[in-house]
Coordinates of C-alpha atoms in Angstrom, one line a residue:
X1 CA -48.4 -6.8 -22.0
X2 CA -51.0 -8.7 -20.0
X3 CA -53.7 -6.7 -17.8
X4 CA -56.3 -7.4 -15.0
X5 CA -59.1 -6.2 -15.8
X6 CA -61.1 -5.8 -11.9
X7 CA -64.5 -4.1 -12.0
X8 CA -68.4 -5.4 -10.7
X9 CA -70.3 -4.4 -14.0
X10 CA -69.8 -7.1 -16.9
X11 CA -70.8 -4.7 -19.3
X12 CA -67.4 -2.4 -17.9
X13 CA -65.5 -5.3 -17.8
X14 CA -66.1 -6.4 -22.0
X15 CA -65.7 -2.9 -23.1
X16 CA -62.5 -2.9 -21.3
X17 CA -60.9 -6.3 -22.4
X18 CA -62.1 -5.5 -26.4
X19 CA -60.6 -2.1 -26.0
X20 CA -57.1 -3.1 -24.7
X21 CA -57.5 -6.7 -26.7
X22 CA -57.7 -3.8 -30.1
X23 CA -54.2 -2.5 -28.6
X24 CA -52.9 -5.9 -28.4
X25 CA -53.0 -6.4 -24.8
X26 CA -53.7 -9.8 -22.8
X27 CA -56.2 -9.3 -20.9
X28 CA -57.3 -11.3 -17.6
X29 CA -60.9 -10.5 -15.8
X30 CA -62.1 -9.9 -12.6
X31 CA -65.3 -9.3 -11.2
X32 CA -64.5 -8.9 -7.5
X33 CA -61.3 -7.5 -5.3
X34 CA -60.6 -11.6 -3.8
X35 CA -60.7 -12.8 -7.9
X36 CA -58.8 -10.4 -8.6
X37 CA -56.0 -10.9 -5.6
X38 CA -56.2 -15.1 -6.3
X39 CA -55.5 -13.8 -9.9
X40 CA -52.9 -11.5 -9.6
X41 CA -50.6 -14.4 -6.9
X42 CA -50.8 -17.4 -9.3
X43 CA -51.1 -15.2 -12.8
X44 CA -47.8 -12.9 -14.2
X45 CA -49.5 -9.2 -14.5
X46 CA -48.0 -6.1 -15.4
X47 CA -50.8 -3.8 -15.1
X48 CA -53.8 -3.6 -12.7
X49 CA -57.0 -1.9 -13.7
X50 CA -59.9 -1.1 -11.1
X51 CA -62.7 0.0 -9.9
X52 CA -63.1 2.1 -6.5
X53 CA -66.2 0.6 -5.6
X54 CA -65.3 -3.0 -5.4
X55 CA -67.4 -6.6 -3.0
X56 CA -65.9 -8.6 -1.3
X57 CA -62.5 -6.6 -1.0
X58 CA -62.2 -3.3 -1.4
X59 CA -60.4 -1.3 -3.9
X60 CA -58.1 -0.2 -1.2
X61 CA -57.4 -3.4 0.3
X62 CA -56.6 -5.2 -3.4
X63 CA -54.2 -1.8 -3.9
X64 CA -52.2 -2.4 -0.9
X65 CA -52.1 -6.7 -0.3
X66 CA -50.3 -6.1 -4.7
X67 CA -48.6 -3.7 -3.5
X68 CA -47.2 -5.0 -0.5
X69 CA -46.3 -8.8 -2.2
X70 CA -44.7 -7.0 -4.9
X71 CA -41.8 -5.2 -3.2
X72 CA -39.1 -6.8 -5.4
X73 CA -41.0 -4.8 -8.4
X74 CA -43.3 -2.0 -9.4
X75 CA -46.6 -3.3 -10.8
X76 CA -48.9 -0.2 -11.6
X77 CA -52.2 0.0 -10.3
X78 CA -55.0 2.6 -12.5
X79 CA -58.5 3.3 -10.9
X80 CA -61.1 4.2 -13.2
X81 CA -64.1 5.4 -10.8
X82 CA -67.7 7.3 -11.5
X83 CA -66.7 8.5 -8.0
X84 CA -66.8 11.6 -7.4
X85 CA -65.7 12.2 -3.9
X86 CA -62.2 14.3 -4.3
X87 CA -61.0 12.0 -0.4
X88 CA -62.1 8.8 -1.3
X89 CA -59.7 9.6 -4.7
X90 CA -57.3 10.6 -2.3
X91 CA -57.6 7.9 0.1
X92 CA -56.7 5.5 -3.0
X93 CA -53.5 6.8 -4.1
X94 CA -52.2 7.6 -0.6
X95 CA -52.5 4.1 -0.6
X96 CA -50.5 2.8 -3.5
X97 CA -52.6 3.4 -6.6
X98 CA -50.7 5.0 -9.1
X99 CA -53.2 7.0 -11.0
X100 CA -56.8 7.3 -11.4
X101 CA -59.4 8.5 -14.3
X102 CA -63.2 9.5 -13.8
X103 CA -65.5 8.7 -15.9
X104 CA -66.5 9.2 -18.4
X105 CA -63.3 9.6 -20.3
X106 CA -62.0 9.2 -23.5
X107 CA -60.6 6.2 -25.4
X108 CA -57.4 7.8 -26.4
X109 CA -56.7 9.4 -22.9
X110 CA -57.6 6.0 -21.3
X111 CA -54.3 4.6 -23.7
X112 CA -51.9 6.6 -23.4
X113 CA -52.3 6.8 -19.0
X114 CA -51.7 2.5 -20.1
X115 CA -48.9 3.8 -22.2
X116 CA -47.0 6.0 -19.5
X117 CA -47.7 3.0 -16.6
X118 CA -46.2 0.3 -18.1
X119 CA -43.6 2.9 -19.7
X120 CA -43.1 3.8 -16.3
X121 CA -43.2 -0.2 -15.1
X122 CA -40.5 -0.7 -17.5
X123 CA -38.1 2.1 -16.1
X124 CA -38.6 1.0 -13.0
X125 CA -37.7 -2.4 -13.1
X126 CA -34.8 -1.7 -15.2
X127 CA -33.6 0.3 -12.3
X128 CA -34.4 -1.8 -10.2
X129 CA -31.9 -4.4 -11.8
X130 CA -29.2 -1.7 -12.0
X131 CA -29.4 -1.3 -8.8
X132 CA -28.6 -5.3 -8.1
X133 CA -26.3 -5.2 -10.5
X134 CA -23.9 -2.1 -8.6
X135 CA -25.4 -3.6 -5.1
X136 CA -23.1 -7.1 -6.6
X137 CA -20.2 -5.2 -7.6
X138 CA -19.9 -3.5 -5.0
X139 CA -20.3 -6.3 -2.1
X140 CA -17.5 -7.9 -4.7
X141 CA -15.9 -4.7 -4.9
X142 CA -16.1 -4.8 -1.3
X143 CA -14.5 -8.3 -1.2
X144 CA -11.6 -7.6 -3.7
X145 CA -10.6 -4.7 -1.4
X146 CA -10.4 -6.2 1.5
X147 CA -8.4 -9.6 0.3
X148 CA -6.1 -6.8 -1.8
X149 CA -5.6 -4.8 1.6
X150 CA -4.9 -8.0 3.1
X151 CA -1.7 -8.7 1.0
X152 CA -1.2 -5.2 0.9
X153 CA -0.7 -5.8 4.8
X154 CA 1.3 -8.4 4.4
X155 CA 3.9 -7.4 1.5
X156 CA 4.3 -4.1 3.3
X157 CA 4.4 -5.1 7.0
X158 CA 5.1 -9.0 6.8
X159 CA 8.8 -8.3 5.9
X160 CA 9.5 -6.2 9.0
X161 CA 11.2 -7.6 11.9
X162 CA 10.2 -7.3 15.6
X163 CA 11.7 -4.2 17.3
X164 CA 11.9 -3.7 20.8
X165 CA 11.1 0.1 21.9
X166 CA 8.9 0.7 19.1
X167 CA 5.0 1.2 19.9
X168 CA 2.8 2.0 16.5
X169 CA -1.0 3.5 15.9
X170 CA -1.5 3.5 12.2
X171 CA -4.7 4.7 10.9
X172 CA -5.6 4.9 8.1
X173 CA -8.6 7.3 6.4
X174 CA -9.4 4.8 3.9
X175 CA -9.6 0.9 3.1
X176 CA -5.9 1.8 1.7
X177 CA -3.7 3.8 3.6
X178 CA -1.4 6.4 2.1
X179 CA 1.0 6.4 5.6
X180 CA 3.6 4.0 5.6
X181 CA 5.4 2.1 8.3
X182 CA 8.2 -0.4 7.7
X183 CA 10.8 -1.0 10.3
X184 CA 13.7 -3.6 10.2
X185 CA 17.2 -4.8 11.4
X186 CA 19.9 -4.3 9.0
X187 CA 22.8 -7.2 8.8
X188 CA 25.0 -4.7 10.9
X189 CA 22.6 -5.1 14.1
X190 CA 20.9 -1.2 13.5
X191 CA 17.9 -0.6 13.8
X192 CA 16.3 1.0 10.5
X193 CA 12.5 2.7 10.1
X194 CA 11.0 4.4 7.8
X195 CA 7.5 6.7 8.1
X196 CA 6.1 7.8 5.1
X197 CA 3.4 9.8 4.0
X198 CA 1.8 9.5 0.0
X199 CA 0.1 12.7 -1.0
X200 CA -3.4 11.9 -0.6
X201 CA -5.0 8.9 1.3
X202 CA -6.9 5.2 -0.3
X203 CA -5.7 3.6 -3.2
X204 CA -3.9 6.4 -5.7
X205 CA -1.8 7.1 -2.4
X206 CA -0.9 3.3 -1.5
X207 CA 0.0 2.1 -4.6
X208 CA 3.2 3.6 -4.4
X209 CA 3.8 1.8 -0.3
X210 CA 4.5 -1.2 -3.0
X211 CA 7.9 -0.4 -4.2
X212 CA 8.8 1.7 -1.6
X213 CA 8.6 -1.6 0.5
X214 CA 10.2 -3.5 -1.8
X215 CA 13.5 -1.6 -2.3
X216 CA 13.3 -1.2 1.7
X217 CA 13.7 -4.4 2.6
X218 CA 15.1 -6.0 -0.8
X219 CA 18.2 -2.9 -0.2
X220 CA 18.5 -3.6 4.0
X221 CA 18.8 -7.2 3.6
X222 CA 21.2 -6.9 0.9
X223 CA 23.4 -4.6 3.4
X224 CA 23.1 -1.7 1.6
X225 CA 23.3 1.7 3.7
X226 CA 20.6 3.6 4.6
X227 CA 21.2 6.4 1.9
X228 CA 21.4 4.4 -0.9
X229 CA 18.4 2.5 -0.2
X230 CA 16.7 6.4 0.1
X231 CA 19.1 7.5 -3.3
X232 CA 16.9 4.2 -4.7
X233 CA 13.6 4.7 -3.8
X234 CA 13.8 8.1 -4.9
X235 CA 14.7 7.3 -8.5
X236 CA 12.3 4.6 -8.7
X237 CA 9.1 7.1 -7.0
X238 CA 10.5 9.4 -9.7
X239 CA 10.4 6.9 -12.7
X240 CA 6.5 5.6 -11.8
X241 CA 4.2 8.4 -9.8
X242 CA 2.0 11.5 -11.7
X243 CA 4.1 14.5 -11.3
X244 CA 1.1 15.7 -7.6
X245 CA 2.0 12.7 -5.7
X246 CA 5.7 12.7 -4.0
X247 CA 6.2 10.7 -1.6
X248 CA 7.6 12.5 2.2
X249 CA 9.7 10.3 4.3
X250 CA 11.6 10.3 7.8
X251 CA 14.6 7.3 8.2
X252 CA 16.1 7.2 11.5
X253 CA 18.6 4.5 12.5
X254 CA 19.8 3.7 15.5
X255 CA 23.2 1.7 16.8
X256 CA 22.5 0.1 20.4
X257 CA 26.1 0.1 20.4
X258 CA 27.1 3.8 19.6
X259 CA 24.0 5.1 21.4
X260 CA 23.9 7.2 18.1
X261 CA 20.8 7.9 16.0
X262 CA 20.7 9.1 12.6
X263 CA 18.1 11.1 11.4
X264 CA 16.4 12.0 7.1
X265 CA 13.8 14.3 7.4
X266 CA 12.5 15.3 3.8
X267 CA 9.0 17.3 4.0
X268 CA 7.4 15.4 7.1
X269 CA 6.9 17.0 9.9
X270 CA 9.9 17.5 12.5
X271 CA 10.8 14.5 14.5
X272 CA 10.6 14.7 18.8
X273 CA 13.5 14.0 20.6
X274 CA 12.4 13.6 24.2
X275 CA 13.9 13.4 27.8
X276 CA 12.1 11.5 29.5
X277 CA 13.8 12.2 33.1
X278 CA 14.1 16.9 32.0
X279 CA 11.1 16.6 29.8
X280 CA 13.3 18.4 27.5
X281 CA 12.0 18.2 23.4
X282 CA 14.2 19.1 20.3
X283 CA 12.2 19.3 17.4
X284 CA 14.5 17.8 13.9
X285 CA 12.9 19.4 10.9
X286 CA 12.9 18.7 7.3
X287 CA 15.6 19.2 6.0
X288 CA 15.6 17.4 2.0
X289 CA 12.2 18.2 -0.2
X290 CA 10.0 14.8 -0.8
X291 CA 11.8 12.2 -2.5
X292 CA 9.9 11.3 -6.4
X293 CA 10.1 14.9 -7.5
X294 CA 13.7 15.8 -8.2
X295 CA 16.9 13.5 -9.8
X296 CA 18.9 11.7 -6.9
X297 CA 21.5 13.6 -8.2
X298 CA 19.9 17.2 -7.0
X299 CA 18.9 16.1 -3.7
X300 CA 21.3 15.8 -0.8
X301 CA 20.7 12.3 1.2
X302 CA 23.1 13.2 4.6
X303 CA 21.8 11.8 7.9
X304 CA 21.5 14.8 10.8
X305 CA 23.6 12.0 14.0
X306 CA 22.2 12.2 17.6
X307 CA 24.0 11.2 20.2
X308 CA 21.5 9.7 22.6
X309 CA 20.6 8.3 26.3
X310 CA 18.5 5.5 27.6
X311 CA 16.4 8.6 28.8
X312 CA 15.7 9.2 25.3
X313 CA 12.5 7.9 23.0
X314 CA 11.7 10.1 19.7
X315 CA 8.7 10.4 18.5
X316 CA 7.2 9.9 14.4
X317 CA 3.8 11.3 12.5
X318 CA 2.7 11.8 9.7
X319 CA 0.2 15.1 9.7
X320 CA -2.6 13.9 9.4
X321 CA -2.9 14.3 13.9
X322 CA -1.7 17.7 14.0
X323 CA -4.1 18.8 11.2
X324 CA -6.8 17.6 13.1
X325 CA -9.5 20.0 13.0
X326 CA -12.0 21.3 16.6
X327 CA -15.3 22.4 15.6
X328 CA -14.0 26.4 15.1
X329 CA -11.7 24.8 11.9
X330 CA -9.0 25.2 14.3
X331 CA -5.3 22.9 14.1
X332 CA -4.3 20.9 16.3
X333 CA -1.0 21.6 16.1
X334 CA 2.7 20.8 16.3
X335 CA 2.9 23.3 19.7
X336 CA -0.1 21.6 21.1
X337 CA 1.2 18.0 20.0
X338 CA 5.1 18.8 21.3
X339 CA 3.5 20.2 24.6
X340 CA 1.4 16.9 25.0
X341 CA 4.6 15.2 25.3
X342 CA 6.3 17.4 27.9
X343 CA 3.9 17.1 30.2
X344 CA 4.0 13.3 30.8
X345 CA 7.0 11.6 32.3
X346 CA 6.8 8.7 29.8
X347 CA 3.7 9.6 27.1
X348 CA 2.3 6.7 25.2
X349 CA 0.9 7.2 21.9
X350 CA -2.8 6.2 23.4
X351 CA -2.3 9.4 25.4
X352 CA -1.9 11.7 22.1
X353 CA -4.1 9.6 20.4
X354 CA -6.8 10.4 23.1
X355 CA -6.2 14.2 23.1
X356 CA -6.7 15.0 19.4
X357 CA -10.2 12.7 20.0
X358 CA -10.8 15.2 22.3
X359 CA -9.8 18.5 20.2
X360 CA -11.2 16.9 17.1
X361 CA -14.7 18.4 15.7
X362 CA -15.2 14.6 14.1
X363 CA -15.3 11.0 15.6
X364 CA -12.9 10.6 13.0
X365 CA -9.6 11.3 12.0
X366 CA -10.3 12.5 8.2
X367 CA -6.4 12.3 6.7
X368 CA -4.7 8.7 7.2
X369 CA -2.5 9.3 10.9
X370 CA -0.1 7.1 12.2
X371 CA 2.4 7.9 15.1
X372 CA 5.4 6.3 16.1
X373 CA 7.1 5.9 19.4
X374 CA 11.2 4.9 19.6
X375 CA 12.0 4.1 22.9
X376 CA 15.8 4.6 24.0
X377 CA 15.6 2.7 27.3
X378 CA 14.7 -0.4 25.0
X379 CA 16.8 -0.9 22.6
X380 CA 19.8 0.7 23.5
X381 CA 19.9 -2.6 26.4
X382 CA 19.8 -4.9 22.9
X383 CA 22.3 -7.3 23.3
X384 CA 23.9 -6.3 20.2
X385 CA 24.1 -10.7 19.2
X386 CA 20.9 -10.3 19.4
X387 CA 20.2 -8.0 16.9
X388 CA 22.4 -9.7 14.5
X389 CA 21.0 -13.1 14.9
X390 CA 17.9 -11.5 13.8
X391 CA 19.1 -10.5 10.7
X392 CA 20.2 -13.9 9.3
X393 CA 23.8 -13.8 8.3
X394 CA 24.9 -16.4 6.4
X395 CA 28.4 -16.5 7.7
X396 CA 31.7 -17.3 5.9
X397 CA 35.7 -18.3 6.7
X398 CA 37.7 -15.1 6.5
X399 CA 40.1 -15.3 3.3
X400 CA 42.8 -13.7 2.0
X401 CA 43.1 -10.6 -1.1
X402 CA 43.9 -7.5 -2.2
X403 CA 41.7 -5.6 -4.4
X404 CA 43.2 -2.1 -6.4
X405 CA 41.5 0.5 -7.9
X406 CA 42.6 3.4 -10.0
X407 CA 40.9 6.9 -11.1
X408 CA 41.8 9.4 -13.3
X409 CA 40.4 12.9 -13.2
X410 CA 38.4 12.0 -15.8
X411 CA 36.4 9.3 -13.8
X412 CA 36.5 11.7 -10.1
X413 CA 35.1 14.3 -12.9
X414 CA 32.4 12.5 -14.4
X415 CA 31.1 9.3 -11.6
X416 CA 31.3 11.1 -8.7
X417 CA 31.9 8.5 -5.4
X418 CA 32.3 5.2 -6.4
X419 CA 32.1 3.7 -3.0
X420 CA 29.6 1.2 -4.1
X421 CA 31.1 -0.8 -6.3
X422 CA 34.3 -0.9 -4.4
X423 CA 32.1 -2.1 -1.2
X424 CA 30.0 -4.0 -3.3
X425 CA 33.6 -5.8 -4.8
X426 CA 34.8 -6.3 -1.5
X427 CA 31.3 -8.4 -0.3
X428 CA 32.4 -10.6 -3.4
X429 CA 35.8 -11.3 -2.1
X430 CA 34.7 -11.4 1.7
X431 CA 30.7 -11.5 2.6
X432 CA 30.6 -9.4 5.5
X433 CA 27.2 -7.7 5.2
X434 CA 27.2 -7.0 9.2
X435 CA 29.9 -4.9 8.8
X436 CA 29.0 -3.7 5.1
X437 CA 27.9 -0.4 6.4
X438 CA 31.4 0.9 8.2
X439 CA 33.1 -0.3 5.6
X440 CA 31.3 2.2 3.2
X441 CA 31.3 5.3 5.4
X442 CA 35.9 4.3 5.9
X443 CA 36.4 4.0 2.6
X444 CA 33.5 6.6 1.1
X445 CA 35.6 9.5 3.9
X446 CA 38.7 9.0 3.0
X447 CA 37.5 8.9 -0.8
X448 CA 35.6 12.4 -0.1
X449 CA 38.6 14.2 1.5
X450 CA 41.6 12.7 -1.3
X451 CA 39.5 14.4 -3.6
X452 CA 38.1 17.7 -1.7
X453 CA 41.7 18.5 0.3
X454 CA 44.6 16.1 -2.3
X455 CA 43.1 17.1 -5.6
X456 CA 40.6 20.1 -5.3
X457 CA 42.3 22.1 -2.2
X458 CA 39.6 22.4 -0.6
X459 CA 39.4 24.4 3.1
X460 CA 36.9 22.5 5.3
X461 CA 36.7 26.0 7.9
X462 CA 34.4 26.8 5.0
X463 CA 32.1 24.6 6.4
X464 CA 31.8 26.8 10.0
X465 CA 30.5 29.9 8.0
X466 CA 26.9 29.9 8.9
X467 CA 25.8 29.1 4.8
X468 CA 29.4 26.9 5.4
X469 CA 27.9 23.5 3.8
X470 CA 26.9 25.4 0.1
X471 CA 29.5 27.7 0.0
X472 CA 31.4 24.1 -0.4
X473 CA 29.2 22.1 -2.0
X474 CA 29.7 24.7 -4.4
X475 CA 33.3 26.1 -4.5
X476 CA 33.4 22.0 -3.9
X477 CA 31.3 21.2 -7.8
X478 CA 33.1 23.8 -9.6
X479 CA 37.1 23.2 -9.1
X480 CA 35.9 19.2 -9.7
X481 CA 33.9 20.7 -13.8
X482 CA 37.3 22.5 -14.2
X483 CA 40.0 19.2 -12.9
X484 CA 42.0 18.2 -15.5
X485 CA 45.0 16.1 -13.8
X486 CA 45.5 13.7 -11.1
X487 CA 44.8 10.2 -9.8
X488 CA 43.1 8.5 -7.1
X489 CA 44.5 5.1 -6.3
X490 CA 42.4 2.9 -3.2
X491 CA 44.1 -0.6 -1.9
X492 CA 41.8 -3.1 0.5
X493 CA 44.1 -6.2 1.5
X494 CA 42.4 -8.9 4.0
X495 CA 44.6 -10.4 6.4
X496 CA 42.3 -13.1 8.3
X497 CA 43.0 -13.6 12.1
X498 CA 40.8 -16.8 12.2
X499 CA 38.3 -18.8 10.7
X500 CA 35.7 -15.9 11.4
X501 CA 37.9 -12.8 12.0
X502 CA 39.8 -10.4 9.9
X503 CA 41.9 -7.3 9.6
X504 CA 41.4 -5.0 6.8
X505 CA 44.2 -2.2 4.9
X506 CA 42.2 0.3 3.7
X507 CA 45.6 2.1 1.7
X508 CA 43.7 5.3 -0.3
X509 CA 46.4 7.8 -2.3
X510 CA 46.6 10.5 -4.7
X511 CA 48.6 12.4 -6.8
X512 CA 48.5 15.2 -8.8
X513 CA 51.1 16.9 -12.2
X514 CA 50.5 19.8 -10.9
X515 CA 51.0 19.3 -6.9
X516 CA 52.6 22.5 -4.7
X517 CA 52.8 23.6 -1.6
X518 CA 48.9 24.4 -1.0
X519 CA 48.7 20.1 -1.9
X520 CA 51.3 19.4 0.5
X521 CA 48.9 21.6 3.6
X522 CA 45.9 19.9 2.1
X523 CA 47.2 16.7 3.5
X524 CA 47.8 18.0 6.4
X525 CA 44.7 19.5 7.0
X526 CA 43.2 16.0 7.2
X527 CA 45.2 15.3 10.2
X528 CA 43.9 18.4 12.4
X529 CA 41.1 16.7 14.8
X530 CA 37.7 18.5 14.1
X531 CA 37.1 21.6 16.5
X532 CA 34.5 22.2 19.3
X533 CA 31.2 22.7 17.5
X534 CA 32.7 22.9 14.3
X535 CA 31.2 20.3 11.0
X536 CA 34.6 20.1 9.2
X537 CA 36.5 17.5 10.5
X538 CA 34.1 15.2 11.2
X539 CA 34.7 12.6 8.5
X540 CA 37.5 11.5 10.4
X541 CA 36.7 11.5 13.2
X542 CA 33.8 9.0 12.4
X543 CA 36.9 7.0 10.3
X544 CA 39.0 6.6 13.6
X545 CA 36.0 5.8 15.5
X546 CA 35.5 2.8 13.5
X547 CA 38.8 1.7 12.3
X548 CA 41.4 0.4 14.6
X549 CA 44.1 3.0 13.4
X550 CA 44.3 5.3 11.1
X551 CA 47.6 6.8 9.6
X552 CA 48.2 10.0 7.4
X553 CA 51.3 9.4 5.2
X554 CA 52.2 13.6 4.1
X555 CA 54.9 12.6 2.0
X556 CA 53.5 10.0 0.3
X557 CA 50.0 11.2 0.0
X558 CA 48.6 8.8 1.5
X559 CA 45.8 7.7 4.1
X560 CA 45.8 4.1 5.7
X561 CA 42.9 3.3 7.8
X562 CA 42.7 -0.7 9.6
X563 CA 39.4 -2.0 9.9
X564 CA 39.2 -5.7 12.0
X565 CA 35.9 -7.1 12.6
X566 CA 34.7 -10.0 13.6
X567 CA 31.8 -12.5 14.0
X568 CA 30.4 -12.7 17.0
X569 CA 30.4 -16.0 19.4
X570 CA 26.3 -16.5 18.7
X571 CA 26.8 -16.0 14.9
X572 CA 29.8 -18.7 14.6
X573 CA 28.1 -21.0 16.6
X574 CA 24.9 -20.9 14.0

């Protein structure tokens, strides 16, 4: 350690040099303040010991200069003085001196203070280096976060296709967003959007967004149905997420050609539907627990279907907007949000955000805030061929083929609905990605009717009761578990109508070794159309709507649907 001693007395300088060198220190000497500062500038010094009264440059000025020119490190200044005036000593401490000792003093006390000051210098130097390291790491971490954020945004939002009538506000509470918004055009020409909210916000919440986006875009591109997409997302999240993190989400499918919106809400705030002409609103609350909690087999992934008109619009949002607090810690709330939506002729997302900001006690929202507006006027007016063209569908010539599937009672009892595998087999024979979802619905409904009414003799009128769906499901599971005979056969064959069109006949029949009059009556039940305000017959009505024809053969317990497909001209020219 090198110590600079500043004292106008040669005797004092010699004494201090002797004591310090005897204890292992290197010593530099100066007789006045000016010489001392010149030595300080030219030589590395660890400690300065100075008399309070100095010629040419006062000790106060010397201390100030040393301190002002050693900002990146600490150079302790130790004052030794005969001065008994407390004001003079106080002034020295105020300008930056670190300690003082009045003469006469004991050599032990003097050396102890030297050690203390040098130890303080070492600690300060280590602290400064640690701060520099932390600062450098923070800058690198921030850079990495920004790079990761760009990659995250590109991965999650990049594959999405531009959807008309879509207005968004996405504001994360931190660098990474726990809210997930995905949108695309399905191969069928339908618009599909998903809005989700992972528990919490920031990086832990955002990590789950990547597998969700990967499953969403890859499965939609392969023509999977929304229910299949949700099923795989749920299985994936259940496998990878810790128990305290789950994924609330809303999925909305819009079929412009049918003016139909299908809604699935799992643990999110109610979807708000607004008629911009009447200003009437409708709310669609959650009907399922969030994803990533239950096994997929324990969940119902059924969509609610809503018929819409061009003047309708839908608002999807995460809880960040309704949980905004005012100065009294009162929440913005759903009721106020609905009021804001219905108080405008054609409310924009900016109207809602500004209203929440005026209500909020804080300039920034404490949680991730995402608001989505879907305007049916713009979506329904789009030409379906434009939607299909944007989905990059590969068109192959129509061919003739036939597939037959037999399911015994054991398959039916254990494996559930085989529709997915059947449709996949059809896609191998004739890649009809644009029509895959419709084929799935037709086969699924016909198979479900054959099982429920043909083999299990269930009465769909049970569903008309207030808790009918749960009773029907409970009775179905009970009878399915005791099913000991029966078979279902599904025959699918295609007849080409042109190079880019075809007719697919789907024949579903059932047989039971213990058929009875009750079984015959269950087939008749399939022919009954749905009663008004009843849910039980909508499956077959859907099949009729999707197919050219639907025929029920009572004597042979067979339902035959004819599905006709034709690729749009714009795709044929591609």
